[in-house]
Amino acid sequence: MAPATHIRPIRTDWFVWDNPPIEWRTQYGRHPGMYWTVNPAGVFRVKFHRSHTPLLPPSVVASLGAGAPLSAGVLLGSVPGVTLRPYQAADLPYLLSRQGVLLAYEMRLGKTALTCHAHDPKDGSLVIVGPLASRDVWVSWVERVHGFRPLVLTGTQDIANTALPLGYPAYFVHFDVVDAWTRFLCATGQTIATLVLDEVHAMQNRKAKRTSAVVVLAGRAERIIGLTGTPMWSKPDSLYALLNLICPGAWDTHFNFAKHYCDAQPGAHGWQYNGLSNADEFAARLQHIMLRRTWHDVAPQLPPTTRVIEPVAVPPSKLASVESAAMLACLARGTNTVAGYLATLRRKLASLKIKAAVDGVEHALANGHPKVVLWTWHTEVADAVAAEIARRVLPGFETYRYRTGSDVDQITMFTATPNPCAIIASIAAGGVAIDLSASDYAIFVELDWIPAYVLQAEMRTFSPARPHVVVYLYADTLIETKLIEALGVKEDFQRSLGLGFDAIAAQVLGT
């Protein structure tokens, strides 16, 4: 086929092709996100997105070019004390050449630093939408890279009368209040040059208020960068809201998207979108907007992580007593199911690891690790750990608690204090978005059936500047041995089966 001579780019990620070949119109006439028109002069025209390029003939792809960057971003090496890792530097042009990007680095590989480098303040403001727990991390990195602190937008009352500066260079607003602040952000008097959606997988619900608010912001942004360290789902329907935020219009309406990629089937109560169709095409399109790196990919460029698997002996008589207590507790609550029993037993077994956990804190302090992170799941276990630390560790040793995203000030104090201390964090609340790298020593008092949750929490203490140590305590019993086995297969298992978190847990429980 002859080269396409009538293709021209519109913005960075979109192209227009005048008079495409008739066979191409026939083959892709109903493809999601391609828009076909005939102008008054009779010119047949198609508008298509960068992600459609895997569908195009090679001669057409060659005529598209690389696409001009929206901006130059921050010059590498221009920020004192901030150096991108080699893989980050290699990925920066990818971000600069696209209007919409899904940056899917695994946890602690440097999504925040790379995103800050992709923004140029001369182009307009930087707007960051994310969980409250990530606030301090973003404030710190924006200040390090650009020299100014984002204006943090909080609360939902009297926003219309709030006297805040318009045209500020950067804003941070957390998920819970973004719908209240959308009008203000749209009236800042300055272009939204870069809209950052941190932990973008939290916006998969198309009907949620936060998603609707961010859709409005996305329509005004010159560049949109969605960040996630969470593995992608096996059902493309759950990805539609995210893709439509990052690349508005590129995936068509939800119904057209679902018909083409989700194996849509009519059911008794309407259409069902639970499957996957045109899988190869969908994966090829994702590669043109999604930048994915795993720990395995970049391990040679990172400092080592030392993982210690430490069993805690449980005498048979003690195990029988704990199992009986777990069964009685389930009966008392009316939750006498396998899942309920296992959850209760896991909590009871954690009580047997309290002494070993505090032994670990004392060992860390004695070996040059003044700040320790302890991961728990249940509140009563965290309370018991805190009480044992207060009873045994030196006077003046401070213990902080991180239970929910609103406890971010506890992390700030843990990070800022020069004194030896510990923070007890919930795996459920603290596994994502927070920075605990003030510590290089973490102890898991409890584990979870879903390995990815544990891995996310583990990476909170990672820093590219030094190695770190992670200790996994497990009661030497069948159920907790299963949890350790789950950790051992976490990533290979997930990749080979293409499963999400819940499916992985189901498979592990079934082994």
PDB file of N, CA and C in Angstrom, residues 373-464:
ATOM      1  N   VAL A 373       9.197  -0.505  61.289  1.00  0.00           N
ATOM      2  CA  VAL A 373       7.793  -0.556  60.878  1.00  0.00           C
ATOM      3  C   VAL A 373       7.255  -1.943  61.208  1.00  0.00           C
ATOM      4  N   LEU A 374       6.116  -1.996  61.894  1.00  0.00           N
ATOM      5  CA  LEU A 374       5.456  -3.268  62.204  1.00  0.00           C
ATOM      6  C   LEU A 374       4.108  -3.308  61.492  1.00  0.00           C
ATOM      7  N   TRP A 375       3.899  -4.344  60.697  1.00  0.00           N
ATOM      8  CA  TRP A 375       2.669  -4.471  59.916  1.00  0.00           C
ATOM      9  C   TRP A 375       1.720  -5.454  60.606  1.00  0.00           C
ATOM     10  N   THR A 376       0.479  -5.023  60.808  1.00  0.00           N
ATOM     11  CA  THR A 376      -0.557  -5.871  61.381  1.00  0.00           C
ATOM     12  C   THR A 376      -1.810  -5.766  60.522  1.00  0.00           C
ATOM     13  N   TRP A 377      -2.777  -6.601  60.830  1.00  0.00           N
ATOM     14  CA  TRP A 377      -4.066  -6.539  60.125  1.00  0.00           C
ATOM     15  C   TRP A 377      -5.198  -6.177  61.089  1.00  0.00           C
ATOM     16  N   HIS A 378      -5.176  -6.768  62.266  1.00  0.00           N
ATOM     17  CA  HIS A 378      -6.272  -6.581  63.223  1.00  0.00           C
ATOM     18  C   HIS A 378      -5.894  -5.541  64.271  1.00  0.00           C
ATOM     19  N   THR A 379      -6.884  -4.731  64.658  1.00  0.00           N
ATOM     20  CA  THR A 379      -6.650  -3.666  65.634  1.00  0.00           C
ATOM     21  C   THR A 379      -6.195  -4.236  66.974  1.00  0.00           C
ATOM     22  N   GLU A 380      -6.787  -5.345  67.397  1.00  0.00           N
ATOM     23  CA  GLU A 380      -6.419  -5.887  68.708  1.00  0.00           C
ATOM     24  C   GLU A 380      -4.979  -6.393  68.714  1.00  0.00           C
ATOM     25  N   VAL A 381      -4.509  -6.861  67.567  1.00  0.00           N
ATOM     26  CA  VAL A 381      -3.118  -7.289  67.478  1.00  0.00           C
ATOM     27  C   VAL A 381      -2.196  -6.076  67.558  1.00  0.00           C
ATOM     28  N   ALA A 382      -2.550  -5.008  66.848  1.00  0.00           N
ATOM     29  CA  ALA A 382      -1.756  -3.778  66.904  1.00  0.00           C
ATOM     30  C   ALA A 382      -1.713  -3.229  68.327  1.00  0.00           C
ATOM     31  N   ASP A 383      -2.856  -3.277  69.036  1.00  0.00           N
ATOM     32  CA  ASP A 383      -2.896  -2.802  70.422  1.00  0.00           C
ATOM     33  C   ASP A 383      -1.966  -3.630  71.307  1.00  0.00           C
ATOM     34  N   ALA A 384      -1.971  -4.941  71.074  1.00  0.00           N
ATOM     35  CA  ALA A 384      -1.125  -5.821  71.898  1.00  0.00           C
ATOM     36  C   ALA A 384       0.355  -5.569  71.630  1.00  0.00           C
ATOM     37  N   VAL A 385       0.712  -5.318  70.370  1.00  0.00           N
ATOM     38  CA  VAL A 385       2.103  -5.011  70.039  1.00  0.00           C
ATOM     39  C   VAL A 385       2.533  -3.710  70.714  1.00  0.00           C
ATOM     40  N   ALA A 386       1.670  -2.684  70.627  1.00  0.00           N
ATOM     41  CA  ALA A 386       1.995  -1.392  71.238  1.00  0.00           C
ATOM     42  C   ALA A 386       2.172  -1.531  72.751  1.00  0.00           C
ATOM     43  N   ALA A 387       1.312  -2.322  73.376  1.00  0.00           N
ATOM     44  CA  ALA A 387       1.409  -2.505  74.828  1.00  0.00           C
ATOM     45  C   ALA A 387       2.692  -3.239  75.207  1.00  0.00           C
ATOM     46  N   GLU A 388       3.073  -4.244  74.422  1.00  0.00           N
ATOM     47  CA  GLU A 388       4.293  -4.988  74.718  1.00  0.00           C
ATOM     48  C   GLU A 388       5.528  -4.131  74.504  1.00  0.00           C
ATOM     49  N   ILE A 389       5.513  -3.275  73.482  1.00  0.00           N
ATOM     50  CA  ILE A 389       6.639  -2.359  73.274  1.00  0.00           C
ATOM     51  C   ILE A 389       6.766  -1.404  74.460  1.00  0.00           C
ATOM     52  N   ALA A 390       5.633  -0.859  74.919  1.00  0.00           N
ATOM     53  CA  ALA A 390       5.659   0.068  76.056  1.00  0.00           C
ATOM     54  C   ALA A 390       6.177  -0.614  77.313  1.00  0.00           C
ATOM     55  N   ARG A 391       5.918  -1.907  77.472  1.00  0.00           N
ATOM     56  CA  ARG A 391       6.345  -2.627  78.666  1.00  0.00           C
ATOM     57  C   ARG A 391       7.822  -2.975  78.632  1.00  0.00           C
ATOM     58  N   ARG A 392       8.363  -3.255  77.426  1.00  0.00           N
ATOM     59  CA  ARG A 392       9.706  -3.824  77.357  1.00  0.00           C
ATOM     60  C   ARG A 392      10.784  -2.891  76.831  1.00  0.00           C
ATOM     61  N   VAL A 393      10.456  -2.020  75.907  1.00  0.00           N
ATOM     62  CA  VAL A 393      11.486  -1.217  75.248  1.00  0.00           C
ATOM     63  C   VAL A 393      11.826  -0.014  76.128  1.00  0.00           C
ATOM     64  N   LEU A 394      12.994   0.595  75.887  1.00  0.00           N
ATOM     65  CA  LEU A 394      13.511   1.674  76.731  1.00  0.00           C
ATOM     66  C   LEU A 394      12.511   2.819  76.886  1.00  0.00           C
ATOM     67  N   PRO A 395      12.474   3.464  78.035  1.00  0.00           N
ATOM     68  CA  PRO A 395      11.606   4.634  78.232  1.00  0.00           C
ATOM     69  C   PRO A 395      11.920   5.721  77.196  1.00  0.00           C
ATOM     70  N   GLY A 396      10.888   6.402  76.749  1.00  0.00           N
ATOM     71  CA  GLY A 396      11.077   7.450  75.755  1.00  0.00           C
ATOM     72  C   GLY A 396      10.984   6.967  74.325  1.00  0.00           C
ATOM     73  N   PHE A 397      10.947   5.659  74.129  1.00  0.00           N
ATOM     74  CA  PHE A 397      10.796   5.098  72.798  1.00  0.00           C
ATOM     75  C   PHE A 397       9.351   5.332  72.356  1.00  0.00           C
ATOM     76  N   GLU A 398       9.175   6.075  71.260  1.00  0.00           N
ATOM     77  CA  GLU A 398       7.841   6.465  70.809  1.00  0.00           C
ATOM     78  C   GLU A 398       7.291   5.426  69.835  1.00  0.00           C
ATOM     79  N   THR A 399       5.992   5.146  69.983  1.00  0.00           N
ATOM     80  CA  THR A 399       5.319   4.239  69.064  1.00  0.00           C
ATOM     81  C   THR A 399       4.159   4.987  68.403  1.00  0.00           C
ATOM     82  N   TYR A 400       4.178   5.053  67.083  1.00  0.00           N
ATOM     83  CA  TYR A 400       3.136   5.728  66.316  1.00  0.00           C
ATOM     84  C   TYR A 400       2.185   4.688  65.731  1.00  0.00           C
ATOM     85  N   ARG A 401       0.981   5.136  65.349  1.00  0.00           N
ATOM     86  CA  ARG A 401      -0.028   4.214  64.814  1.00  0.00           C
ATOM     87  C   ARG A 401      -0.569   4.763  63.491  1.00  0.00           C
ATOM     88  N   TYR A 402      -0.668   3.887  62.509  1.00  0.00           N
ATOM     89  CA  TYR A 402      -1.284   4.269  61.228  1.00  0.00           C
ATOM     90  C   TYR A 402      -2.409   3.284  60.947  1.00  0.00           C
ATOM     91  N   ARG A 403      -3.646   3.767  61.158  1.00  0.00           N
ATOM     92  CA  ARG A 403      -4.822   2.903  61.012  1.00  0.00           C
ATOM     93  C   ARG A 403      -5.579   3.172  59.724  1.00  0.00           C
ATOM     94  N   THR A 404      -5.706   4.460  59.366  1.00  0.00           N
ATOM     95  CA  THR A 404      -6.450   4.859  58.166  1.00  0.00           C
ATOM     96  C   THR A 404      -5.697   5.982  57.461  1.00  0.00           C
ATOM     97  N   GLY A 405      -6.185   6.361  56.285  1.00  0.00           N
ATOM     98  CA  GLY A 405      -5.550   7.436  55.532  1.00  0.00           C
ATOM     99  C   GLY A 405      -5.515   8.758  56.263  1.00  0.00           C
ATOM    100  N   SER A 406      -6.409   8.958  57.225  1.00  0.00           N
ATOM    101  CA  SER A 406      -6.426  10.215  57.975  1.00  0.00           C
ATOM    102  C   SER A 406      -5.313  10.290  59.023  1.00  0.00           C
ATOM    103  N   ASP A 407      -4.579   9.188  59.228  1.00  0.00           N
ATOM    104  CA  ASP A 407      -3.485   9.183  60.189  1.00  0.00           C
ATOM    105  C   ASP A 407      -2.152   9.577  59.556  1.00  0.00           C
ATOM    106  N   VAL A 408      -2.195  10.293  58.450  1.00  0.00           N
ATOM    107  CA  VAL A 408      -0.967  10.633  57.741  1.00  0.00           C
ATOM    108  C   VAL A 408      -0.015  11.446  58.611  1.00  0.00           C
ATOM    109  N   ASP A 409      -0.542  12.202  59.583  1.00  0.00           N
ATOM    110  CA  ASP A 409       0.326  12.981  60.478  1.00  0.00           C
ATOM    111  C   ASP A 409       1.202  12.068  61.339  1.00  0.00           C
ATOM    112  N   GLN A 410       0.728  10.867  61.611  1.00  0.00           N
ATOM    113  CA  GLN A 410       1.551   9.914  62.361  1.00  0.00           C
ATOM    114  C   GLN A 410       2.797   9.540  61.563  1.00  0.00           C
ATOM    115  N   ILE A 411       2.636   9.414  60.246  1.00  0.00           N
ATOM    116  CA  ILE A 411       3.788   9.117  59.387  1.00  0.00           C
ATOM    117  C   ILE A 411       4.746  10.299  59.371  1.00  0.00           C
ATOM    118  N   THR A 412       4.195  11.503  59.323  1.00  0.00           N
ATOM    119  CA  THR A 412       5.039  12.696  59.323  1.00  0.00           C
ATOM    120  C   THR A 412       5.899  12.754  60.585  1.00  0.00           C
ATOM    121  N   MET A 413       5.299  12.470  61.732  1.00  0.00           N
ATOM    122  CA  MET A 413       6.053  12.512  62.986  1.00  0.00           C
ATOM    123  C   MET A 413       7.069  11.379  63.049  1.00  0.00           C
ATOM    124  N   PHE A 414       6.687  10.202  62.581  1.00  0.00           N
ATOM    125  CA  PHE A 414       7.609   9.064  62.545  1.00  0.00           C
ATOM    126  C   PHE A 414       8.820   9.387  61.683  1.00  0.00           C
ATOM    127  N   THR A 415       8.583  10.049  60.562  1.00  0.00           N
ATOM    128  CA  THR A 415       9.669  10.389  59.647  1.00  0.00           C
ATOM    129  C   THR A 415      10.559  11.492  60.218  1.00  0.00           C
ATOM    130  N   ALA A 416       9.947  12.469  60.872  1.00  0.00           N
ATOM    131  CA  ALA A 416      10.689  13.662  61.286  1.00  0.00           C
ATOM    132  C   ALA A 416      11.510  13.472  62.559  1.00  0.00           C
ATOM    133  N   THR A 417      11.048  12.629  63.452  1.00  0.00           N
ATOM    134  CA  THR A 417      11.749  12.531  64.732  1.00  0.00           C
ATOM    135  C   THR A 417      13.155  11.945  64.567  1.00  0.00           C
ATOM    136  N   PRO A 418      14.151  12.499  65.262  1.00  0.00           N
ATOM    137  CA  PRO A 418      15.505  11.945  65.202  1.00  0.00           C
ATOM    138  C   PRO A 418      15.705  10.788  66.175  1.00  0.00           C
ATOM    139  N   ASN A 419      14.688  10.504  66.992  1.00  0.00           N
ATOM    140  CA  ASN A 419      14.831   9.498  68.042  1.00  0.00           C
ATOM    141  C   ASN A 419      14.409   8.108  67.546  1.00  0.00           C
ATOM    142  N   PRO A 420      14.932   7.067  68.168  1.00  0.00           N
ATOM    143  CA  PRO A 420      14.473   5.714  67.838  1.00  0.00           C
ATOM    144  C   PRO A 420      12.972   5.595  68.085  1.00  0.00           C
ATOM    145  N   CYS A 421      12.280   4.906  67.180  1.00  0.00           N
ATOM    146  CA  CYS A 421      10.829   4.816  67.292  1.00  0.00           C
ATOM    147  C   CYS A 421      10.322   3.678  66.409  1.00  0.00           C
ATOM    148  N   ALA A 422       9.033   3.407  66.534  1.00  0.00           N
ATOM    149  CA  ALA A 422       8.381   2.401  65.696  1.00  0.00           C
ATOM    150  C   ALA A 422       7.038   2.952  65.248  1.00  0.00           C
ATOM    151  N   ILE A 423       6.545   2.440  64.148  1.00  0.00           N
ATOM    152  CA  ILE A 423       5.187   2.744  63.717  1.00  0.00           C
ATOM    153  C   ILE A 423       4.493   1.428  63.417  1.00  0.00           C
ATOM    154  N   ILE A 424       3.291   1.270  63.973  1.00  0.00           N
ATOM    155  CA  ILE A 424       2.481   0.081  63.741  1.00  0.00           C
ATOM    156  C   ILE A 424       1.444   0.454  62.691  1.00  0.00           C
ATOM    157  N   ALA A 425       1.514  -0.197  61.549  1.00  0.00           N
ATOM    158  CA  ALA A 425       0.684   0.197  60.405  1.00  0.00           C
ATOM    159  C   ALA A 425      -0.226  -0.944  59.992  1.00  0.00           C
ATOM    160  N   SER A 426      -1.403  -0.582  59.528  1.00  0.00           N
ATOM    161  CA  SER A 426      -2.367  -1.554  59.029  1.00  0.00           C
ATOM    162  C   SER A 426      -2.048  -1.903  57.582  1.00  0.00           C
ATOM    163  N   ILE A 427      -1.962  -3.178  57.277  1.00  0.00           N
ATOM    164  CA  ILE A 427      -1.728  -3.594  55.886  1.00  0.00           C
ATOM    165  C   ILE A 427      -2.844  -3.088  54.995  1.00  0.00           C
ATOM    166  N   ALA A 428      -4.085  -3.092  55.501  1.00  0.00           N
ATOM    167  CA  ALA A 428      -5.216  -2.664  54.689  1.00  0.00           C
ATOM    168  C   ALA A 428      -5.122  -1.195  54.321  1.00  0.00           C
ATOM    169  N   ALA A 429      -4.694  -0.350  55.263  1.00  0.00           N
ATOM    170  CA  ALA A 429      -4.663   1.093  55.026  1.00  0.00           C
ATOM    171  C   ALA A 429      -3.328   1.581  54.503  1.00  0.00           C
ATOM    172  N   GLY A 430      -2.240   0.934  54.898  1.00  0.00           N
ATOM    173  CA  GLY A 430      -0.915   1.477  54.614  1.00  0.00           C
ATOM    174  C   GLY A 430      -0.175   0.832  53.483  1.00  0.00           C
ATOM    175  N   GLY A 431      -0.802  -0.117  52.790  1.00  0.00           N
ATOM    176  CA  GLY A 431      -0.083  -0.819  51.749  1.00  0.00           C
ATOM    177  C   GLY A 431       0.203  -0.018  50.507  1.00  0.00           C
ATOM    178  N   VAL A 432      -0.486   1.102  50.312  1.00  0.00           N
ATOM    179  CA  VAL A 432      -0.289   1.892  49.099  1.00  0.00           C
ATOM    180  C   VAL A 432      -0.112   3.359  49.445  1.00  0.00           C
ATOM    181  N   ALA A 433       0.591   4.056  48.560  1.00  0.00           N
ATOM    182  CA  ALA A 433       0.621   5.526  48.517  1.00  0.00           C
ATOM    183  C   ALA A 433       1.447   6.199  49.598  1.00  0.00           C
ATOM    184  N   ILE A 434       1.842   5.499  50.661  1.00  0.00           N
ATOM    185  CA  ILE A 434       2.574   6.173  51.724  1.00  0.00           C
ATOM    186  C   ILE A 434       4.065   5.861  51.626  1.00  0.00           C
ATOM    187  N   ASP A 435       4.862   6.699  52.282  1.00  0.00           N
ATOM    188  CA  ASP A 435       6.316   6.559  52.260  1.00  0.00           C
ATOM    189  C   ASP A 435       6.815   6.344  53.683  1.00  0.00           C
ATOM    190  N   LEU A 436       7.313   5.149  53.935  1.00  0.00           N
ATOM    191  CA  LEU A 436       7.889   4.824  55.235  1.00  0.00           C
ATOM    192  C   LEU A 436       9.383   4.563  55.111  1.00  0.00           C
ATOM    193  N   SER A 437      10.001   5.160  54.109  1.00  0.00           N
ATOM    194  CA  SER A 437      11.411   4.890  53.842  1.00  0.00           C
ATOM    195  C   SER A 437      12.344   5.548  54.854  1.00  0.00           C
ATOM    196  N   ALA A 438      11.801   6.263  55.849  1.00  0.00           N
ATOM    197  CA  ALA A 438      12.635   6.702  56.968  1.00  0.00           C
ATOM    198  C   ALA A 438      13.139   5.495  57.734  1.00  0.00           C
ATOM    199  N   SER A 439      12.462   4.371  57.567  1.00  0.00           N
ATOM    200  CA  SER A 439      12.886   3.108  58.177  1.00  0.00           C
ATOM    201  C   SER A 439      13.444   2.190  57.106  1.00  0.00           C
ATOM    202  N   ASP A 440      14.424   1.369  57.501  1.00  0.00           N
ATOM    203  CA  ASP A 440      14.942   0.355  56.582  1.00  0.00           C
ATOM    204  C   ASP A 440      14.731  -1.043  57.147  1.00  0.00           C
ATOM    205  N   TYR A 441      13.764  -1.143  58.097  1.00  0.00           N
ATOM    206  CA  TYR A 441      13.544  -2.427  58.772  1.00  0.00           C
ATOM    207  C   TYR A 441      12.049  -2.581  59.030  1.00  0.00           C
ATOM    208  N   ALA A 442      11.460  -3.632  58.470  1.00  0.00           N
ATOM    209  CA  ALA A 442      10.020  -3.863  58.637  1.00  0.00           C
ATOM    210  C   ALA A 442       9.795  -5.275  59.149  1.00  0.00           C
ATOM    211  N   ILE A 443       8.788  -5.413  60.021  1.00  0.00           N
ATOM    212  CA  ILE A 443       8.410  -6.715  60.583  1.00  0.00           C
ATOM    213  C   ILE A 443       6.924  -6.938  60.313  1.00  0.00           C
ATOM    214  N   PHE A 444       6.589  -8.051  59.665  1.00  0.00           N
ATOM    215  CA  PHE A 444       5.189  -8.416  59.450  1.00  0.00           C
ATOM    216  C   PHE A 444       4.755  -9.330  60.596  1.00  0.00           C
ATOM    217  N   VAL A 445       3.927  -8.766  61.479  1.00  0.00           N
ATOM    218  CA  VAL A 445       3.374  -9.550  62.574  1.00  0.00           C
ATOM    219  C   VAL A 445       2.230 -10.418  62.063  1.00  0.00           C
ATOM    220  N   GLU A 446       1.492  -9.892  61.089  1.00  0.00           N
ATOM    221  CA  GLU A 446       0.423 -10.649  60.433  1.00  0.00           C
ATOM    222  C   GLU A 446       0.648 -10.629  58.928  1.00  0.00           C
ATOM    223  N   LEU A 447       0.074 -11.604  58.252  1.00  0.00           N
ATOM    224  CA  LEU A 447       0.129 -11.685  56.798  1.00  0.00           C
ATOM    225  C   LEU A 447      -1.290 -11.689  56.256  1.00  0.00           C
ATOM    226  N   ASP A 448      -1.409 -11.756  54.932  1.00  0.00           N
ATOM    227  CA  ASP A 448      -2.726 -11.767  54.309  1.00  0.00           C
ATOM    228  C   ASP A 448      -2.754 -12.841  53.234  1.00  0.00           C
ATOM    229  N   TRP A 449      -3.953 -13.337  52.941  1.00  0.00           N
ATOM    230  CA  TRP A 449      -4.081 -14.347  51.891  1.00  0.00           C
ATOM    231  C   TRP A 449      -3.735 -13.795  50.520  1.00  0.00           C
ATOM    232  N   ILE A 450      -3.853 -12.508  50.346  1.00  0.00           N
ATOM    233  CA  ILE A 450      -3.630 -11.914  49.021  1.00  0.00           C
ATOM    234  C   ILE A 450      -2.201 -11.396  48.966  1.00  0.00           C
ATOM    235  N   PRO A 451      -1.307 -12.074  48.254  1.00  0.00           N
ATOM    236  CA  PRO A 451       0.121 -11.731  48.299  1.00  0.00           C
ATOM    237  C   PRO A 451       0.420 -10.308  47.862  1.00  0.00           C
ATOM    238  N   ALA A 452      -0.329  -9.794  46.887  1.00  0.00           N
ATOM    239  CA  ALA A 452      -0.024  -8.450  46.385  1.00  0.00           C
ATOM    240  C   ALA A 452      -0.173  -7.390  47.473  1.00  0.00           C
ATOM    241  N   TYR A 453      -1.124  -7.583  48.410  1.00  0.00           N
ATOM    242  CA  TYR A 453      -1.273  -6.626  49.502  1.00  0.00           C
ATOM    243  C   TYR A 453      -0.009  -6.598  50.367  1.00  0.00           C
ATOM    244  N   VAL A 454       0.538  -7.773  50.639  1.00  0.00           N
ATOM    245  CA  VAL A 454       1.743  -7.861  51.460  1.00  0.00           C
ATOM    246  C   VAL A 454       2.933  -7.251  50.726  1.00  0.00           C
ATOM    247  N   LEU A 455       3.037  -7.536  49.424  1.00  0.00           N
ATOM    248  CA  LEU A 455       4.145  -6.984  48.641  1.00  0.00           C
ATOM    249  C   LEU A 455       4.089  -5.462  48.613  1.00  0.00           C
ATOM    250  N   GLN A 456       2.881  -4.905  48.447  1.00  0.00           N
ATOM    251  CA  GLN A 456       2.748  -3.448  48.444  1.00  0.00           C
ATOM    252  C   GLN A 456       3.211  -2.858  49.769  1.00  0.00           C
ATOM    253  N   ALA A 457       2.800  -3.485  50.865  1.00  0.00           N
ATOM    254  CA  ALA A 457       3.220  -2.981  52.176  1.00  0.00           C
ATOM    255  C   ALA A 457       4.736  -3.110  52.341  1.00  0.00           C
ATOM    256  N   GLU A 458       5.290  -4.217  51.885  1.00  0.00           N
ATOM    257  CA  GLU A 458       6.736  -4.428  51.994  1.00  0.00           C
ATOM    258  C   GLU A 458       7.517  -3.296  51.339  1.00  0.00           C
ATOM    259  N   MET A 459       7.028  -2.796  50.220  1.00  0.00           N
ATOM    260  CA  MET A 459       7.774  -1.792  49.465  1.00  0.00           C
ATOM    261  C   MET A 459       7.678  -0.388  50.056  1.00  0.00           C
ATOM    262  N   ARG A 460       6.891  -0.213  51.109  1.00  0.00           N
ATOM    263  CA  ARG A 460       6.794   1.121  51.710  1.00  0.00           C
ATOM    264  C   ARG A 460       8.118   1.558  52.336  1.00  0.00           C
ATOM    265  N   THR A 461       8.958   0.599  52.766  1.00  0.00           N
ATOM    266  CA  THR A 461      10.234   0.972  53.391  1.00  0.00           C
ATOM    267  C   THR A 461      11.391   0.963  52.399  1.00  0.00           C
ATOM    268  N   PHE A 462      11.109   0.721  51.149  1.00  0.00           N
ATOM    269  CA  PHE A 462      12.182   0.718  50.154  1.00  0.00           C
ATOM    270  C   PHE A 462      12.687   2.131  49.883  1.00  0.00           C
ATOM    271  N   SER A 463      14.003   2.254  49.703  1.00  0.00           N
ATOM    272  CA  SER A 463      14.627   3.492  49.254  1.00  0.00           C
ATOM    273  C   SER A 463      15.737   3.133  48.273  1.00  0.00           C
ATOM    274  N   PRO A 464      15.879   3.885  47.184  1.00  0.00           N
ATOM    275  CA  PRO A 464      16.955   3.593  46.234  1.00  0.00           C
ATOM    276  C   PRO A 464      18.337   3.902  46.782  1.00  0.00           C
TER     277      PRO A 464
END
